[in-house]
Short mmCIF file of C-alpha atoms and ligand atoms in Angstrom, two decimals:
data_model
loop_
_atom_site.label_atom_id
_atom_site.label_comp_id
_atom_site.label_asym_id
_atom_site.label_seq_id
_atom_site.Cartn_x
_atom_site.Cartn_y
_atom_site.Cartn_z
CA UNK N 23 -6.68 -217.31 34.29
CA UNK N 24 -8.80 -215.53 31.67
CA UNK N 25 -6.43 -212.95 30.15
CA UNK N 26 -9.03 -210.16 30.19
CA UNK N 27 -9.58 -210.56 33.97
CA UNK N 28 -5.94 -210.48 34.88
CA UNK N 29 -4.80 -207.51 36.97
CA UNK N 30 -2.67 -204.95 35.20
CA UNK N 31 0.70 -203.93 36.64
CA UNK N 32 3.43 -201.51 35.64
CA UNK N 33 7.10 -202.43 35.99
CA UNK N 34 8.47 -198.90 36.29
CA UNK N 35 12.15 -199.68 35.59
CA UNK N 36 14.20 -201.99 33.41
CA UNK N 37 14.61 -205.20 35.42
CA UNK N 38 15.61 -208.77 34.62
CA UNK N 39 13.58 -210.28 31.73
CA UNK N 40 13.09 -213.52 33.68
CA UNK N 41 11.28 -211.59 36.43
CA UNK N 42 9.08 -209.79 33.89
CA UNK N 43 8.28 -213.19 32.35
CA UNK N 44 7.26 -214.48 35.79
CA UNK N 45 4.99 -211.47 36.28
CA UNK N 46 3.45 -212.08 32.84
CA UNK N 47 2.27 -215.50 34.07
CA UNK N 48 -0.09 -213.64 36.41
CA UNK N 49 -0.64 -210.14 35.09
CA UNK N 50 -1.10 -207.90 32.09
CA UNK N 51 2.30 -206.25 32.33
CA UNK N 52 3.22 -202.79 31.08
CA UNK N 53 6.95 -202.14 31.26
CA UNK N 54 8.97 -198.96 31.32
CA UNK N 55 11.98 -200.83 29.99
CA UNK N 56 14.40 -197.99 30.62
CA UNK N 57 17.10 -196.86 33.02
CA UNK N 58 15.58 -193.39 33.20
CA UNK N 59 13.03 -192.97 35.97
CA UNK N 60 9.52 -191.92 34.98
CA UNK N 61 8.47 -188.49 36.20
CA UNK N 62 5.62 -188.21 38.67
CA UNK N 63 3.23 -187.09 35.88
CA UNK N 64 4.36 -189.96 33.61
CA UNK N 65 3.94 -192.46 36.43
CA UNK N 66 0.44 -191.20 37.16
CA UNK N 67 -0.49 -191.48 33.46
CA UNK N 68 1.01 -194.96 33.10
CA UNK N 69 -0.66 -196.21 36.29
CA UNK N 70 -4.22 -195.48 35.19
CA UNK N 71 -5.94 -198.86 35.02
CA UNK N 72 -3.12 -200.56 36.96
CA UNK N 73 -3.65 -202.43 40.23
CA UNK N 74 0.02 -202.81 40.96
CA UNK N 75 3.40 -201.23 40.39
CA UNK N 76 6.92 -202.63 40.66
CA UNK N 77 9.37 -199.89 41.62
CA UNK N 78 12.98 -199.43 42.68
CA UNK N 79 14.14 -196.95 45.31
CA UNK N 80 13.97 -194.19 42.72
CA UNK N 81 10.29 -193.71 41.86
CA UNK N 82 8.52 -191.19 44.11
CA UNK N 83 5.25 -192.76 45.25
CA UNK N 84 3.67 -189.71 46.84
CA UNK N 85 0.30 -189.08 48.42
CA UNK N 86 -0.60 -187.10 45.30
CA UNK N 87 0.17 -190.09 43.08
CA UNK N 88 -1.82 -192.45 45.29
CA UNK N 89 -4.81 -190.08 45.17
CA UNK N 90 -4.52 -189.80 41.38
CA UNK N 91 -4.41 -193.60 40.86
CA UNK N 92 -7.53 -194.89 42.62
CA UNK N 93 -7.28 -198.39 41.16
CA UNK N 94 -3.82 -199.00 42.63
CA UNK N 95 -3.74 -201.78 45.23
CA UNK N 96 -0.03 -202.62 45.61
CA UNK N 97 3.31 -200.81 45.43
CA UNK N 98 6.15 -203.32 45.55
CA UNK N 99 9.72 -202.11 45.72
CA UNK N 100 12.88 -204.08 45.05
CA UNK N 101 14.81 -201.78 47.45
CA UNK N 102 15.08 -202.17 51.19
CA UNK N 103 15.00 -198.38 51.77
CA UNK N 104 11.53 -197.00 51.16
CA UNK N 105 11.92 -193.30 51.76
CA UNK N 106 10.63 -192.77 48.18
CA UNK N 107 7.23 -194.14 49.19
CA UNK N 108 4.65 -192.32 51.31
CA UNK N 109 3.66 -195.41 53.29
CA UNK N 110 1.06 -193.65 55.51
CA UNK N 111 -0.68 -192.25 52.39
CA UNK N 112 -0.72 -195.75 50.88
CA UNK N 113 -2.06 -197.27 54.10
CA UNK N 114 -4.76 -194.62 54.35
CA UNK N 115 -6.00 -195.62 50.87
CA UNK N 116 -5.62 -199.35 51.44
CA UNK N 117 -2.61 -199.73 49.14
CA UNK N 118 -0.21 -202.49 50.16
CA UNK N 119 3.47 -201.50 50.23
CA UNK N 120 6.39 -203.90 50.33
CA UNK N 121 10.15 -203.48 50.35
CA UNK N 122 12.97 -206.03 49.99
CA UNK N 123 14.74 -206.59 53.31
CA UNK N 124 16.93 -209.55 54.11
CA UNK N 125 17.99 -210.68 50.65
CA UNK N 126 20.55 -207.88 50.32
CA UNK N 127 21.90 -207.82 53.87
CA UNK N 128 25.11 -209.80 53.41
CA UNK N 129 25.93 -208.35 49.98
CA UNK N 130 25.46 -204.80 51.23
CA UNK N 131 27.55 -205.55 54.31
CA UNK N 132 30.32 -206.97 52.10
CA UNK N 133 30.30 -203.77 50.11
CA UNK N 134 30.16 -201.50 53.15
CA UNK N 135 33.18 -203.28 54.54
CA UNK N 136 35.00 -203.13 51.20
CA UNK N 137 34.28 -199.41 50.91
CA UNK N 138 35.55 -198.80 54.44
CA UNK N 139 38.72 -200.74 53.69
CA UNK N 140 39.27 -198.98 50.37
CA UNK N 141 38.84 -195.69 52.19
CA UNK N 142 41.15 -196.49 55.09
CA UNK N 143 43.85 -198.01 52.87
CA UNK N 144 43.53 -195.36 50.13
CA UNK N 145 42.99 -197.90 47.36
CA UNK N 146 41.41 -195.69 44.69
CA UNK N 147 43.57 -192.66 45.46
CA UNK N 148 46.72 -194.74 45.02
CA UNK N 149 45.39 -196.39 41.87
CA UNK N 150 44.76 -192.98 40.28
CA UNK N 151 48.35 -192.02 41.15
CA UNK N 152 49.71 -195.18 39.53
CA UNK N 153 47.54 -194.87 36.40
CA UNK N 154 48.69 -191.28 35.94
CA UNK N 155 52.30 -192.49 35.77
CA UNK N 156 53.25 -190.67 38.97
CA UNK N 157 54.80 -193.75 40.67
CA UNK N 158 58.53 -193.33 40.19
CA UNK N 159 60.06 -194.50 43.46
CA UNK N 160 59.45 -196.44 46.69
CA UNK N 161 58.62 -194.15 49.61
CA UNK N 162 58.44 -195.12 53.27
CA UNK N 163 55.06 -193.43 53.75
CA UNK N 164 53.61 -193.76 50.26
CA UNK N 165 49.82 -193.82 50.69
CA UNK N 166 50.19 -194.82 54.33
CA UNK N 167 46.64 -195.23 55.55
CA UNK N 168 44.87 -196.37 58.70
CA UNK N 169 44.66 -199.92 60.02
CA UNK N 170 41.40 -201.78 60.06
CA UNK N 171 42.39 -204.70 62.31
CA UNK N 172 42.24 -203.83 65.98
CA UNK N 173 40.66 -200.41 65.27
CA UNK N 174 37.31 -199.25 66.66
CA UNK N 175 34.47 -199.74 64.21
CA UNK N 176 31.65 -197.31 64.94
CA UNK N 177 28.33 -198.29 63.43
CA UNK N 178 25.59 -195.69 63.19
CA UNK N 179 22.38 -197.67 62.63
CA UNK N 180 22.47 -201.21 64.00
CA UNK N 181 19.78 -202.89 61.92
CA UNK N 182 20.31 -206.03 59.84
CA UNK N 183 23.03 -204.51 57.64
CA UNK N 184 24.77 -202.75 60.54
CA UNK N 185 24.93 -206.04 62.45
CA UNK N 186 26.28 -207.88 59.41
CA UNK N 187 29.04 -205.27 59.07
CA UNK N 188 29.73 -205.56 62.81
CA UNK N 189 30.19 -209.34 62.49
CA UNK N 190 32.68 -208.86 59.67
CA UNK N 191 34.65 -206.37 61.74
CA UNK N 192 34.73 -208.42 64.94
CA UNK N 193 35.15 -211.93 63.57
CA UNK N 194 37.27 -211.21 60.53
CA UNK N 195 39.41 -208.28 61.61
CA UNK N 196 39.46 -208.23 65.41
CA UNK N 197 37.87 -204.79 65.48
CA UNK N 198 36.42 -203.28 68.65
CA UNK N 199 32.72 -202.57 68.10
CA UNK N 200 30.71 -199.57 69.20
CA UNK N 201 27.33 -198.49 67.88
CA UNK N 202 24.50 -196.04 68.14
CA UNK N 203 20.96 -196.78 67.11
CA UNK N 204 17.57 -195.23 67.79
CA UNK N 205 16.66 -198.34 69.75
CA UNK N 206 19.31 -200.15 71.70
CA UNK N 207 19.88 -203.87 71.05
CA UNK N 208 19.06 -206.33 73.81
CA UNK N 209 21.83 -207.23 76.25
CA UNK N 210 22.03 -210.68 74.64
CA UNK N 211 22.42 -209.19 71.15
CA UNK N 212 25.07 -206.76 72.35
CA UNK N 213 26.95 -209.58 74.07
CA UNK N 214 26.77 -211.83 71.02
CA UNK N 215 28.18 -209.11 68.78
CA UNK N 216 30.52 -207.75 71.43
CA UNK N 217 29.20 -204.25 70.67
CA UNK N 218 29.14 -201.32 73.08
CA UNK N 219 26.20 -198.92 72.90
CA UNK N 220 27.25 -195.25 72.87
CA UNK N 221 25.49 -191.94 72.41
CA UNK N 222 25.86 -190.58 68.88
CA UNK N 223 28.34 -187.99 70.13
CA UNK N 224 30.48 -190.54 71.99
CA UNK N 225 30.44 -192.81 68.95
CA UNK N 226 31.67 -189.97 66.74
CA UNK N 227 34.47 -189.23 69.20
CA UNK N 228 35.58 -192.85 69.62
CA UNK N 229 35.25 -194.41 66.18
CA UNK N 230 38.35 -194.95 64.07
CA UNK N 231 36.08 -195.99 61.21
CA UNK N 232 32.48 -194.80 61.23
CA UNK N 233 30.03 -196.68 59.00
CA UNK N 234 26.57 -195.20 58.47
CA UNK N 235 23.69 -197.57 57.85
CA UNK N 236 20.57 -195.69 59.04
CA UNK N 237 17.41 -195.40 56.94
CA UNK N 238 16.67 -191.96 55.55
CA UNK N 239 13.74 -190.06 57.06
CA UNK N 240 13.15 -186.42 58.03
CA UNK N 241 14.61 -187.40 61.45
CA UNK N 242 17.88 -188.64 59.91
CA UNK N 243 18.29 -185.74 57.45
CA UNK N 244 21.83 -184.37 57.94
CA UNK N 245 22.37 -186.60 60.95
CA UNK N 246 26.02 -185.99 60.13
CA UNK N 247 26.82 -182.34 59.48
CA UNK N 248 29.62 -179.92 60.32
CA UNK N 249 29.07 -180.15 64.09
CA UNK N 250 29.16 -183.96 64.07
CA UNK N 251 32.21 -184.12 61.78
CA UNK N 252 33.99 -181.78 64.18
CA UNK N 253 33.66 -184.42 66.92
CA UNK N 254 35.48 -187.08 64.90
CA UNK N 255 39.19 -187.89 65.20
CA UNK N 256 41.35 -186.27 62.51
CA UNK N 257 42.56 -189.80 61.71
CA UNK N 258 39.04 -191.24 61.36
CA UNK N 259 37.21 -192.36 58.23
CA UNK N 260 33.50 -192.14 57.45
CA UNK N 261 31.67 -194.56 55.15
CA UNK N 262 28.06 -194.01 54.03
CA UNK N 263 26.14 -196.90 52.48
CA UNK N 264 22.77 -195.69 53.82
CA UNK N 265 21.12 -192.90 51.86
CA UNK N 266 22.10 -189.53 50.52
CA UNK N 267 20.82 -186.78 52.78
CA UNK N 268 21.88 -188.57 55.98
CA UNK N 269 25.22 -186.82 55.55
CA UNK N 270 25.53 -183.13 54.68
CA UNK N 271 27.71 -183.60 51.59
CA UNK N 272 28.87 -179.97 51.45
CA UNK N 273 30.02 -180.09 55.09
CA UNK N 274 31.73 -183.43 54.47
CA UNK N 275 33.56 -182.11 51.42
CA UNK N 276 34.83 -179.18 53.52
CA UNK N 277 35.97 -181.49 56.33
CA UNK N 278 37.80 -183.73 53.84
CA UNK N 279 39.36 -180.79 52.07
CA UNK N 280 40.61 -179.34 55.35
CA UNK N 281 41.70 -182.83 56.53
CA UNK N 282 39.53 -182.54 59.63
CA UNK N 283 38.85 -186.23 59.06
CA UNK N 284 41.20 -188.50 57.12
CA UNK N 285 38.95 -189.87 54.40
CA UNK N 286 35.45 -190.91 53.39
CA UNK N 287 33.83 -193.64 51.33
CA UNK N 288 30.48 -192.80 49.79
CA UNK N 289 28.03 -194.93 47.86
CA UNK N 290 25.06 -192.56 48.22
CA UNK N 291 24.63 -188.81 47.72
CA UNK N 292 22.18 -186.00 48.31
CA UNK N 293 20.34 -185.48 45.03
CA UNK N 294 22.00 -188.47 43.34
CA UNK N 295 22.89 -189.25 40.60
CA UNK N 296 24.26 -185.71 40.91
CA UNK N 297 27.31 -185.59 43.19
CA UNK N 298 28.30 -182.46 45.11
CA UNK N 299 31.02 -180.89 42.94
CA UNK N 300 33.32 -180.35 45.93
CA UNK N 301 33.40 -184.10 46.57
CA UNK N 302 34.73 -184.64 43.06
CA UNK N 303 37.75 -182.44 43.70
CA UNK N 304 38.94 -183.84 47.04
CA UNK N 305 41.40 -186.73 46.74
CA UNK N 306 40.65 -188.46 50.04
CA UNK N 307 37.21 -189.79 49.17
CA UNK N 308 36.22 -193.05 47.50
CA UNK N 309 33.08 -192.55 45.40
CA UNK N 310 30.83 -195.33 44.07
CA UNK N 311 27.47 -195.02 42.24
CA UNK N 312 24.97 -196.53 44.73
CA UNK N 313 25.97 -200.14 44.10
CA UNK N 314 26.19 -201.59 47.61
CA UNK N 315 23.57 -204.26 46.91
CA UNK N 316 24.72 -204.80 43.33
CA UNK N 317 25.94 -208.36 43.10
CA UNK N 318 24.23 -210.22 40.25
CA UNK N 319 22.53 -212.83 42.45
CA UNK N 320 21.39 -210.28 45.02
CA UNK N 321 19.86 -207.87 42.52
CA UNK N 322 17.97 -210.82 41.02
CA UNK N 323 16.83 -211.93 44.48
CA UNK N 324 15.61 -208.38 45.22
CA UNK N 325 13.57 -208.36 41.99
CA UNK N 326 12.17 -211.82 42.71
CA UNK N 327 11.12 -210.74 46.20
CA UNK N 328 9.32 -207.66 44.86
CA UNK N 329 7.60 -209.87 42.27
CA UNK N 330 6.55 -212.36 44.98
CA UNK N 331 5.05 -209.51 46.97
CA UNK N 332 3.15 -208.21 43.93
CA UNK N 333 1.81 -211.66 43.05
CA UNK N 334 0.70 -212.37 46.62
CA UNK N 335 -0.87 -208.92 47.03
CA UNK N 336 -2.92 -209.07 43.84
CA UNK N 337 -3.45 -212.78 43.18
CA UNK N 338 -3.55 -214.30 46.67
CA UNK N 339 -1.36 -215.33 49.56
CA UNK N 340 0.67 -213.45 52.12
CA UNK N 341 3.11 -210.88 50.73
CA UNK N 342 6.42 -211.97 52.29
CA UNK N 343 7.73 -208.54 53.19
CA UNK N 344 4.78 -206.16 53.41
CA UNK N 345 5.31 -202.90 55.29
CA UNK N 346 1.61 -202.35 55.99
CA UNK N 347 -0.02 -205.77 55.97
CA UNK N 348 -2.87 -204.26 58.00
CA UNK N 349 -4.40 -203.10 54.70
CA UNK N 350 -5.03 -206.77 53.85
CA UNK N 351 -7.21 -207.33 56.94
CA UNK N 352 -10.90 -207.74 55.99
C1 GLV W 412 19.31 -199.68 48.15
O1 GLV W 412 19.76 -198.60 48.38
C2 GLV W 412 18.14 -200.20 48.76
O2 GLV W 412 17.49 -199.51 49.55
O3 GLV W 412 17.79 -201.35 48.45
#
């Protein structure tokens, strides 16, 4: 294609060079080759003259930005969660939006399960103890945690990732499965997974290990706060691999501090990368820096999927995972 006619796109984050090279086969590519997110004003300035943008889950694509970038035709994210993108504003202006579902399901489920296990079996707490030289004798109840096998796994949010975690629990660890979701699975799906549908309150009461996998939206803001934590068993654990803001971190830190639940495993935080200071001082929480989908092959697959969406949206073809493909209708 004639270089001067090629669409211009911005890659708004440092990503894999091989994916940038693939984009360069189709586009004039501007890169923000940095691990620091561009501000809204910087993004608006950099997007002038661009038809497309490649983002992660960290760049706010607001209605204001869409209005200020009239040439923009496609916003393609390498994340599955898209709460950073105002999809209705994009749709209203004919801007295609895509996310990256599917390719990260199993990897994220592996991590969710690992985080739940680390939380229940007190892996990081006991490692800190050992590293500090505090291990001087065998003790009958040293870091005695909760069992995973045979326990009740409560899944809040039974989408692709929730179901993949459920399969791990049932098939690998003989866990009993209960779930709550905005929309209930079909009878056949419930039977295949062996999962019981419960109200949110019943799920909180029954779960030995609660794993949260709901998308963030105004409706799921602080879905778990002080009142919900109060319903949980004192022996229960809570694991959040969804989004910060779904859990009220201050209320959770209080509940952990007061041992109203046994422990928590968190990969996401309100206002991340900042972490609520009270979470840093409680011992019974496993903290990871939003890495649930971070296996090497999966992060590459996420980038490749976002690139495929961008190429299809601006060059031709059907974007594989568009969120508002109606904007492509003539
Ligand atoms: C990660 O949090 C994602 O939404 O892909």
